[in-house]
CSV table of C-alpha atoms and ligand atoms in Angstrom, one decimal:
chain,number,residue,atom,x,y,z
A,1,MET,CA,148.8,115.6,61.5
A,2,VAL,CA,146.2,118.3,61.8
A,3,ALA,CA,144.6,118.9,65.2
A,4,PRO,CA,142.4,117.6,66.7
A,5,VAL,CA,144.3,114.3,66.6
A,6,VAL,CA,142.7,111.0,67.4
A,7,ILE,CA,144.9,108.1,68.6
A,8,ALA,CA,143.1,104.7,69.0
A,9,ILE,CA,144.8,101.9,71.0
A,10,ASP,CA,143.4,98.4,71.4
A,11,GLY,CA,144.8,95.3,73.0
A,12,PRO,CA,144.1,92.4,75.3
A,13,SER,CA,144.0,92.5,79.1
A,14,GLY,CA,147.3,93.4,80.7
A,15,SER,CA,149.0,94.5,77.5
A,16,GLY,CA,149.5,98.0,79.0
A,17,LYS,CA,146.8,100.0,77.1
A,18,SER,CA,145.6,102.1,80.0
A,19,SER,CA,149.0,103.0,81.5
A,20,VAL,CA,150.7,103.5,78.2
A,21,SER,CA,147.8,105.5,76.7
A,22,ARG,CA,147.8,107.8,79.8
A,23,ALA,CA,151.6,108.4,79.4
A,24,VAL,CA,151.3,109.1,75.7
A,25,ALA,CA,148.4,111.5,76.2
A,26,THR,CA,150.3,113.3,78.8
A,27,HIS,CA,153.4,113.5,76.5
A,28,PHE,CA,151.4,115.2,73.7
A,29,GLY,CA,149.1,117.2,76.1
A,30,PHE,CA,146.0,115.3,74.8
A,31,GLY,CA,143.0,114.1,76.6
A,32,TYR,CA,142.4,110.4,77.5
A,33,LEU,CA,139.4,108.1,77.2
A,34,ASP,CA,139.3,104.7,79.0
A,35,THR,CA,136.4,102.9,77.3
A,36,GLY,CA,136.8,99.9,79.5
A,37,ALA,CA,135.9,102.1,82.5
A,38,MET,CA,132.5,102.6,80.8
A,39,TYR,CA,131.8,98.8,80.6
A,40,ARG,CA,133.0,98.5,84.2
A,41,ALA,CA,130.8,101.4,85.4
A,42,VAL,CA,127.6,99.8,83.8
A,43,THR,CA,128.6,96.5,85.6
A,44,LEU,CA,129.0,98.2,88.9
A,45,TRP,CA,125.8,100.2,88.6
A,46,CYS,CA,123.8,97.0,87.8
A,47,LEU,CA,125.4,95.1,90.7
A,48,ARG,CA,124.5,98.0,93.0
A,49,GLN,CA,121.0,98.3,91.7
A,50,GLY,CA,120.3,94.6,91.8
A,51,ILE,CA,119.9,94.4,88.0
A,52,ASP,CA,120.4,90.8,86.7
A,53,LEU,CA,123.4,91.0,84.3
A,54,THR,CA,121.9,88.2,82.2
A,55,ASP,CA,118.7,90.3,81.6
A,56,ALA,CA,120.0,91.9,78.4
A,57,GLY,CA,117.2,94.5,78.0
A,58,ALA,CA,117.5,95.7,81.6
A,59,VAL,CA,121.3,96.1,81.2
A,60,VAL,CA,120.9,98.0,78.0
A,61,ALA,CA,118.4,100.4,79.7
A,62,ALA,CA,120.9,100.9,82.5
A,63,ALA,CA,123.7,101.7,80.0
A,64,LYS,CA,121.5,104.3,78.3
A,65,ASP,CA,120.6,106.1,81.5
A,66,LEU,CA,123.9,105.7,83.4
A,67,PRO,CA,124.7,108.8,85.4
A,68,LEU,CA,128.4,108.5,84.5
A,69,GLY,CA,131.0,111.3,84.6
A,70,LEU,CA,134.5,110.7,83.0
A,71,GLY,CA,137.4,113.1,83.5
A,72,ALA,CA,139.7,113.2,80.5
A,73,ASP,CA,142.9,114.5,82.2
A,74,PRO,CA,145.3,111.6,81.6
A,75,GLN,CA,147.1,112.3,85.0
A,76,ASP,CA,143.8,112.2,86.9
A,77,PRO,CA,141.2,110.3,84.8
A,78,THR,CA,138.3,110.5,87.2
A,79,VAL,CA,135.3,108.2,87.0
A,80,GLU,CA,132.1,109.2,88.8
A,81,LEU,CA,128.7,107.5,89.1
A,82,ASP,CA,125.8,109.7,90.3
A,83,GLY,CA,128.5,112.1,91.7
A,84,ASP,CA,130.4,109.3,93.6
A,85,ASP,CA,134.0,108.6,92.9
A,86,ILE,CA,134.0,105.0,91.5
A,87,ALA,CA,137.6,104.9,90.1
A,88,GLU,CA,138.6,102.2,92.6
A,89,ALA,CA,135.3,100.4,92.9
A,90,ILE,CA,135.2,99.5,89.1
A,91,ARG,CA,138.6,97.8,89.4
A,92,THR,CA,137.6,95.3,92.2
A,93,SER,CA,137.8,91.6,91.4
A,94,GLU,CA,134.0,91.4,91.8
A,95,VAL,CA,133.6,93.8,88.8
A,96,SER,CA,136.4,92.3,86.8
A,97,ALA,CA,134.8,88.8,87.2
A,98,GLU,CA,131.4,90.1,85.9
A,99,VAL,CA,132.2,92.8,83.4
A,100,SER,CA,132.4,90.4,80.4
A,101,LYS,CA,128.7,89.6,80.8
A,102,VAL,CA,128.1,93.3,80.1
A,103,ALA,CA,130.8,93.7,77.4
A,104,THR,CA,129.3,90.8,75.4
A,105,ASN,CA,125.8,92.3,75.4
A,106,LEU,CA,125.5,93.6,71.9
A,107,GLY,CA,122.8,96.1,72.8
A,108,VAL,CA,125.1,97.6,75.5
A,109,ARG,CA,128.0,97.7,73.0
A,110,ALA,CA,125.9,99.8,70.5
A,111,VAL,CA,124.9,102.3,73.2
A,112,LEU,CA,128.4,102.7,74.6
A,113,GLN,CA,130.1,102.8,71.2
A,114,GLU,CA,127.8,105.8,70.3
A,115,GLN,CA,128.7,107.5,73.5
A,116,GLN,CA,132.4,106.8,72.9
A,117,ARG,CA,132.3,108.4,69.5
A,118,ASP,CA,130.7,111.6,71.0
A,119,LEU,CA,133.2,111.6,73.8
A,120,ILE,CA,136.2,111.2,71.5
A,121,ALA,CA,135.0,114.2,69.4
A,122,ILE,CA,134.4,116.4,72.5
A,123,ILE,CA,137.7,115.5,74.2
A,124,ALA,CA,139.7,115.9,71.0
A,125,ASP,CA,138.3,119.4,70.5
A,126,ASP,CA,138.9,120.4,74.1
A,127,PHE,CA,142.5,119.1,74.3
A,128,GLY,CA,143.6,119.3,70.6
A,129,GLY,CA,143.8,115.5,70.6
A,130,VAL,CA,142.7,112.4,72.4
A,131,VAL,CA,144.1,108.9,73.2
A,132,ALA,CA,141.2,106.5,73.3
A,133,GLU,CA,141.8,102.9,74.4
A,134,GLY,CA,139.8,99.6,74.6
A,135,ARG,CA,139.1,96.5,72.5
A,136,ASP,CA,137.3,97.9,69.4
A,137,ILE,CA,138.4,101.5,69.1
A,138,THR,CA,140.7,100.9,66.1
A,139,THR,CA,138.1,98.8,64.3
A,140,VAL,CA,134.5,99.9,65.2
A,141,VAL,CA,134.5,103.1,67.4
A,142,ALA,CA,137.1,105.1,65.5
A,143,PRO,CA,138.3,103.3,62.4
A,144,ASP,CA,139.2,106.7,60.9
A,145,ALA,CA,141.5,107.7,63.8
A,146,ASP,CA,144.7,109.4,62.7
A,147,VAL,CA,146.8,106.7,64.4
A,148,ARG,CA,145.6,103.2,65.2
A,149,ILE,CA,147.7,100.8,67.3
A,150,LEU,CA,147.2,97.2,68.5
A,151,LEU,CA,149.2,96.9,71.7
A,152,THR,CA,150.0,93.2,72.5
A,153,ALA,CA,152.2,91.2,74.7
A,154,SER,CA,152.6,87.4,75.3
A,155,GLU,CA,150.1,85.8,77.7
A,156,GLU,CA,153.0,85.1,80.0
A,157,ALA,CA,154.1,88.8,80.1
A,158,ARG,CA,150.5,90.0,80.5
A,159,LEU,CA,149.8,87.6,83.4
A,160,ALA,CA,153.0,88.7,85.1
A,161,ARG,CA,152.2,92.4,84.6
A,162,ARG,CA,148.6,92.1,86.0
A,163,SER,CA,149.8,89.9,88.9
A,164,THR,CA,152.5,92.4,89.9
A,165,GLN,CA,150.0,95.3,89.4
A,166,LEU,CA,147.3,93.7,91.7
A,167,HIS,CA,149.4,91.8,94.2
A,168,GLY,CA,153.0,93.2,94.0
A,169,THR,CA,154.4,89.8,92.9
A,170,ALA,CA,154.5,87.5,89.9
A,171,ASP,CA,155.3,84.2,91.7
A,172,ALA,CA,153.7,81.1,90.2
A,173,ALA,CA,150.7,80.9,92.7
A,174,THR,CA,149.8,84.6,92.3
A,175,VAL,CA,150.1,84.4,88.5
A,176,ALA,CA,147.8,81.4,88.5
A,177,ALA,CA,145.2,83.3,90.7
A,178,THR,CA,145.3,86.1,88.0
A,179,HIS,CA,144.3,83.7,85.2
A,180,ASP,CA,140.5,84.6,85.3
A,181,GLU,CA,141.2,88.3,85.3
A,182,VAL,CA,143.3,88.0,82.1
A,183,VAL,CA,142.9,84.8,80.1
A,184,ARG,CA,139.3,83.9,80.8
A,185,ARG,CA,138.1,87.5,80.4
A,186,ASP,CA,140.0,87.9,77.0
A,187,ARG,CA,138.4,84.6,75.8
A,188,ASP,CA,134.9,85.9,76.6
A,189,ASP,CA,135.5,89.4,75.3
A,190,SER,CA,137.0,88.2,72.1
A,191,THR,CA,133.7,86.6,71.1
A,192,VAL,CA,132.4,90.1,70.3
A,193,SER,CA,135.6,92.1,69.4
A,194,GLN,CA,138.7,91.4,67.5
A,195,PHE,CA,141.7,92.5,69.5
A,196,THR,CA,144.4,89.9,68.9
A,197,VAL,CA,145.0,90.4,65.2
A,198,ALA,CA,145.7,93.9,63.8
A,199,ALA,CA,143.1,95.0,61.2
A,200,ASP,CA,144.2,96.6,57.9
A,201,GLY,CA,146.1,99.8,58.6
A,202,VAL,CA,146.5,99.2,62.3
A,203,VAL,CA,150.1,99.1,63.6
A,204,LEU,CA,151.0,96.1,65.7
A,205,LEU,CA,153.2,96.7,68.7
A,206,ASP,CA,154.4,93.7,70.6
A,207,THR,CA,155.6,94.9,74.0
A,208,SER,CA,156.6,91.5,75.5
A,209,ALA,CA,160.3,92.4,75.5
A,210,LEU,CA,159.9,96.1,76.4
A,211,ASP,CA,159.7,97.7,79.8
A,212,PHE,CA,157.0,100.3,80.5
A,213,ASP,CA,159.1,103.3,79.3
A,214,GLY,CA,160.1,101.4,76.2
A,215,SER,CA,156.4,100.8,75.4
A,216,VAL,CA,155.6,104.4,75.8
A,217,ALA,CA,158.5,105.5,73.6
A,218,ALA,CA,157.5,103.0,70.9
A,219,VAL,CA,154.0,104.4,70.8
A,220,ILE,CA,155.2,108.0,70.7
A,221,GLY,CA,157.5,107.0,67.8
A,222,ILE,CA,154.6,105.4,65.9
A,223,VAL,CA,152.5,108.6,66.4
A,224,GLU,CA,155.4,110.9,65.3
A,225,HIS,CA,156.0,108.9,62.2
A,226,ALA,CA,152.3,108.4,61.3
A,227,GLU,CA,152.3,110.8,58.4
A,228,GLU,CA,155.2,109.0,56.7
A,229,ARG,CA,153.1,105.8,56.6
A,230,GLU,CA,150.2,107.4,54.9
B,1,LIG,N1,156.3,96.9,79.0
B,1,LIG,C1,155.2,97.3,79.5
B,1,LIG,N2,154.3,98.0,78.8
B,1,LIG,C2,153.1,98.4,79.4
B,1,LIG,N3,152.8,98.1,80.7
B,1,LIG,C3,153.6,97.4,81.4
B,1,LIG,C4,154.8,97.0,80.9
B,1,LIG,N4,155.5,96.3,81.8
B,1,LIG,C5,154.7,96.4,82.9
B,1,LIG,N5,153.5,97.1,82.7
B,1,LIG,C6,152.5,97.2,83.7
B,1,LIG,O1,151.4,96.3,83.4
B,1,LIG,C7,150.3,96.7,84.2
B,1,LIG,C8,149.0,96.5,83.3
B,1,LIG,O2,148.9,97.6,82.5
B,1,LIG,P1,147.5,98.2,82.2
B,1,LIG,O3,146.6,98.3,83.3
B,1,LIG,O4,147.8,99.5,81.5
B,1,LIG,O5,146.9,97.2,81.1
B,1,LIG,P2,145.6,97.2,80.2
B,1,LIG,O6,146.0,96.7,78.9
B,1,LIG,O7,145.0,98.5,80.3
B,1,LIG,O8,144.7,96.1,80.9
B,1,LIG,P3,143.1,96.0,81.1
B,1,LIG,O9,142.6,96.0,79.7
B,1,LIG,O10,142.9,94.7,81.7
B,1,LIG,O11,142.7,97.1,81.9
B,1,LIG,C9,150.5,98.1,84.7
B,1,LIG,O12,150.9,98.0,86.0
B,1,LIG,C10,151.7,98.5,83.8
B,1,LIG,O13,152.5,99.5,84.5
B,2,LIG,N1,136.2,99.1,73.9
B,2,LIG,C1,136.1,98.2,74.9
B,2,LIG,C2,136.6,98.3,76.2
B,2,LIG,C3,136.4,97.4,77.1
B,2,LIG,N2,135.7,96.3,76.8
B,2,LIG,C4,135.5,95.3,77.8
B,2,LIG,C5,136.6,94.2,78.0
B,2,LIG,C6,136.8,94.1,79.4
B,2,LIG,O1,136.5,92.9,80.0
B,2,LIG,C7,136.0,95.2,80.1
B,2,LIG,C8,136.8,96.1,80.9
B,2,LIG,O2,137.9,96.6,80.2
B,2,LIG,P1,139.3,97.0,80.8
B,2,LIG,O3,139.1,98.0,81.9
B,2,LIG,O4,139.8,95.7,81.4
B,2,LIG,O5,140.2,97.5,79.7
B,2,LIG,O6,135.3,95.9,79.1
B,2,LIG,C9,135.2,96.1,75.5
B,2,LIG,O7,134.6,95.1,75.3
B,2,LIG,N3,135.4,97.1,74.6
């Protein structure tokens, strides 16, 4: 592959996109773009500014003017809003519960997709490559990416991963409490993006039976053998 290399990774909630993408970007010395963080940042901004998330036009206007700063270092992917570190604030259950209202706003999607294309080009130039992850990167934002992967896992595995990540346990009660964060969110988000079936030319990687290191190694293998598939 000729630099700058673009690697696009999509998948449902809890499939491991963010953590695997960061590890893969680190392995290759590439930059990292978390597009979900952009939808989360718009959501947080609207909540803080008192903007009604069902007011489609007001949320689009907020997305256009968002004072967002994203760091592309995969080992320290900073997220700043108006100069404030919001990396933790965008992951609260309050934002997770509301973000699909923003992600299903088609006007917001058009604005953020354009910004994401620009960011992918800039980061890829700066680092010699980029790993960009989300729900529509392989299909809409970067359909011409050098490598396109749909990272999946069974609902059971994804619920257990998210439950462990957020609460340190995957017992039945905790997994049940994580349902909205994973299953309901995916159901709402999938009304505007296709991230359960691999589009033509997209490599499907089911990580249900893999541990984290196994998932990272599998993605690295797909990238290293990309040219043989062309
Ligand atoms: N085999 C695996 N592959 C990838 N991640 C795994 C695996 N097993 C456990 N995990 C863990 O699953 C958790 C969820 O991963 P991550 O946050 O990367 O998912 P995601 O797909 O980005 O989710 P979301 O889209 O909701 O942000 C992390 O704590 C990660 O370390
Ligand atoms: N390309 C993208 C990225 C994210 N979303 C939506 C889906 C999620 O509900 C929300 C936050 O993403 P996460 O941080 O959980 O990966 O943003 C999307 O629609 N398209």
